[in-house]
Short mmCIF file of C-alpha atoms in Angstrom, two decimals:
data_model
loop_
_atom_site.label_atom_id
_atom_site.label_comp_id
_atom_site.label_asym_id
_atom_site.label_seq_id
_atom_site.Cartn_x
_atom_site.Cartn_y
_atom_site.Cartn_z
CA MET A 1 16.33 -0.47 -4.23
CA THR A 2 14.04 -3.27 -5.35
CA VAL A 3 14.49 -4.76 -8.78
CA ARG A 4 11.08 -5.11 -10.36
CA THR A 5 10.78 -8.05 -12.67
CA ASP A 6 7.15 -7.68 -13.76
CA THR A 7 5.44 -4.31 -13.58
CA GLU A 8 3.14 -4.72 -16.57
CA ARG A 9 0.76 -7.25 -14.98
CA ILE A 10 -0.67 -4.68 -12.53
CA THR A 11 -1.46 -1.53 -14.46
CA ASP A 12 -4.07 0.32 -12.42
CA HIS A 13 -1.80 2.50 -10.28
CA PRO A 14 -2.72 6.20 -10.34
CA ASP A 15 -0.08 8.71 -11.39
CA ALA A 16 1.39 10.60 -8.46
CA ASN A 17 -0.37 13.83 -9.48
CA ALA A 18 -3.72 11.99 -9.57
CA ILE A 19 -3.54 10.86 -5.93
CA THR A 20 -6.21 12.70 -3.96
CA LEU A 21 -6.40 13.48 -0.27
CA GLN A 22 -9.97 12.16 -0.20
CA GLY A 23 -8.90 8.84 -1.74
CA VAL A 24 -5.96 8.41 0.64
CA LEU A 25 -8.04 9.22 3.71
CA GLU A 26 -10.83 6.88 2.62
CA ALA A 27 -8.29 4.09 2.10
CA LEU A 28 -6.69 4.67 5.50
CA VAL A 29 -9.93 4.78 7.49
CA ASP A 30 -9.95 0.97 7.74
CA PRO A 31 -7.79 -0.53 10.54
CA VAL A 32 -6.65 -3.49 8.39
CA ARG A 33 -5.40 -1.14 5.68
CA ARG A 34 -3.68 1.07 8.27
CA SER A 35 -2.00 -2.07 9.59
CA ILE A 36 -0.76 -2.95 6.09
CA VAL A 37 0.62 0.57 5.65
CA ARG A 38 2.24 0.52 9.11
CA GLN A 39 3.92 -2.82 8.41
CA LEU A 40 5.26 -1.53 5.09
CA ALA A 41 6.52 1.67 6.71
CA GLN A 42 8.29 -0.26 9.47
CA ASN A 43 9.84 -2.81 7.10
CA SER A 44 13.14 -2.07 5.42
CA GLY A 45 11.96 -3.36 2.04
CA ASP A 46 8.96 -4.32 -0.02
CA MET A 47 6.74 -7.15 1.24
CA ALA A 48 4.89 -10.01 -0.44
CA CYS A 49 1.14 -10.13 0.19
CA GLY A 50 1.39 -13.37 2.16
CA THR A 51 3.88 -11.96 4.66
CA PHE A 52 1.59 -9.39 6.30
CA ASP A 53 0.18 -9.99 9.75
CA ILE A 54 -3.51 -9.35 9.06
CA SER A 55 -6.45 -11.27 10.47
CA VAL A 56 -8.69 -11.44 7.41
CA SER A 57 -9.30 -14.05 4.73
CA ARG A 58 -7.14 -14.09 1.63
CA SER A 59 -9.93 -12.67 -0.55
CA THR A 60 -10.63 -9.87 1.93
CA GLY A 61 -6.90 -9.13 2.08
CA THR A 62 -6.85 -8.89 -1.72
CA HIS A 63 -9.65 -6.32 -1.53
CA HIS A 64 -7.73 -4.23 1.03
CA PHE A 65 -4.58 -4.25 -1.13
CA LYS A 66 -6.64 -3.18 -4.15
CA VAL A 67 -8.17 -0.26 -2.24
CA LEU A 68 -4.70 0.91 -1.14
CA ARG A 69 -3.36 0.52 -4.70
CA HIS A 70 -6.24 2.45 -6.29
CA ALA A 71 -5.83 5.25 -3.72
CA GLY A 72 -2.13 5.53 -4.61
CA VAL A 73 -0.89 4.45 -1.18
CA ILE A 74 0.94 1.33 -2.41
CA ARG A 75 2.42 0.06 -5.65
CA GLN A 76 2.24 -3.64 -6.45
CA TYR A 77 4.39 -5.70 -8.80
CA TYR A 78 5.33 -9.32 -9.32
CA VAL A 79 8.59 -11.09 -8.62
CA GLY A 80 7.99 -14.51 -10.09
CA THR A 81 4.64 -15.55 -8.64
CA SER A 82 4.87 -13.33 -5.55
CA ARG A 83 2.87 -10.10 -5.56
CA MET A 84 5.08 -7.52 -3.89
CA ASN A 85 3.94 -4.32 -2.19
CA GLU A 86 5.80 -1.07 -1.86
CA LEU A 87 4.68 1.99 0.05
CA ARG A 88 4.52 5.06 -2.19
CA ALA A 89 6.05 7.15 0.57
CA ASP A 90 7.83 9.61 -1.74
CA ASP A 91 4.72 10.26 -3.85
CA LEU A 92 2.57 10.72 -0.74
CA ALA A 93 5.13 12.97 0.96
CA GLU A 94 5.27 15.17 -2.13
CA ARG A 95 1.47 15.42 -2.43
CA PHE A 96 0.61 15.61 1.30
CA PRO A 97 3.71 16.38 3.40
CA GLY A 98 3.67 14.70 6.80
CA LEU A 99 0.36 12.87 6.32
CA LEU A 100 1.70 9.35 5.92
CA MET A 101 4.09 9.56 8.86
CA ALA A 102 1.36 11.05 11.05
CA VAL A 103 -0.99 8.17 10.19
CA VAL A 104 1.73 5.55 10.71
CA GLY A 105 2.73 7.14 14.02
CA ALA A 106 -0.83 7.28 15.27
CA SER A 107 -1.49 3.72 14.10
CA SER A 108 1.66 2.46 15.85
CA ALA A 109 0.70 4.23 19.07
CA THR A 110 -2.74 2.60 19.15
CA GLU A 111 -1.36 -0.85 18.33
CA SER A 112 1.22 -0.81 21.14
#
């Protein structure tokens, strides 16, 4: 389990019951965002923004993380100056059983 040291600096995460299928699907339509989600799903822990293998500028990456956060797909928090990302797998599995793993599986198959 990750110890969060600063959760108050990023406050625009939707409650689990406010996550919508439309919002999740719109967030996951972009291949860069699917790649971020796939990397989080395949990693054993949370990841700092700068550790993702994405081929976009820093500002574009920030936009993609924001879209995922607003859709309820990821949760972000700070550890010192590092912005950490965690996949909201439990919340998504409760709201839409099987959806996240299907998307990650399909994304992994096309990336191989």
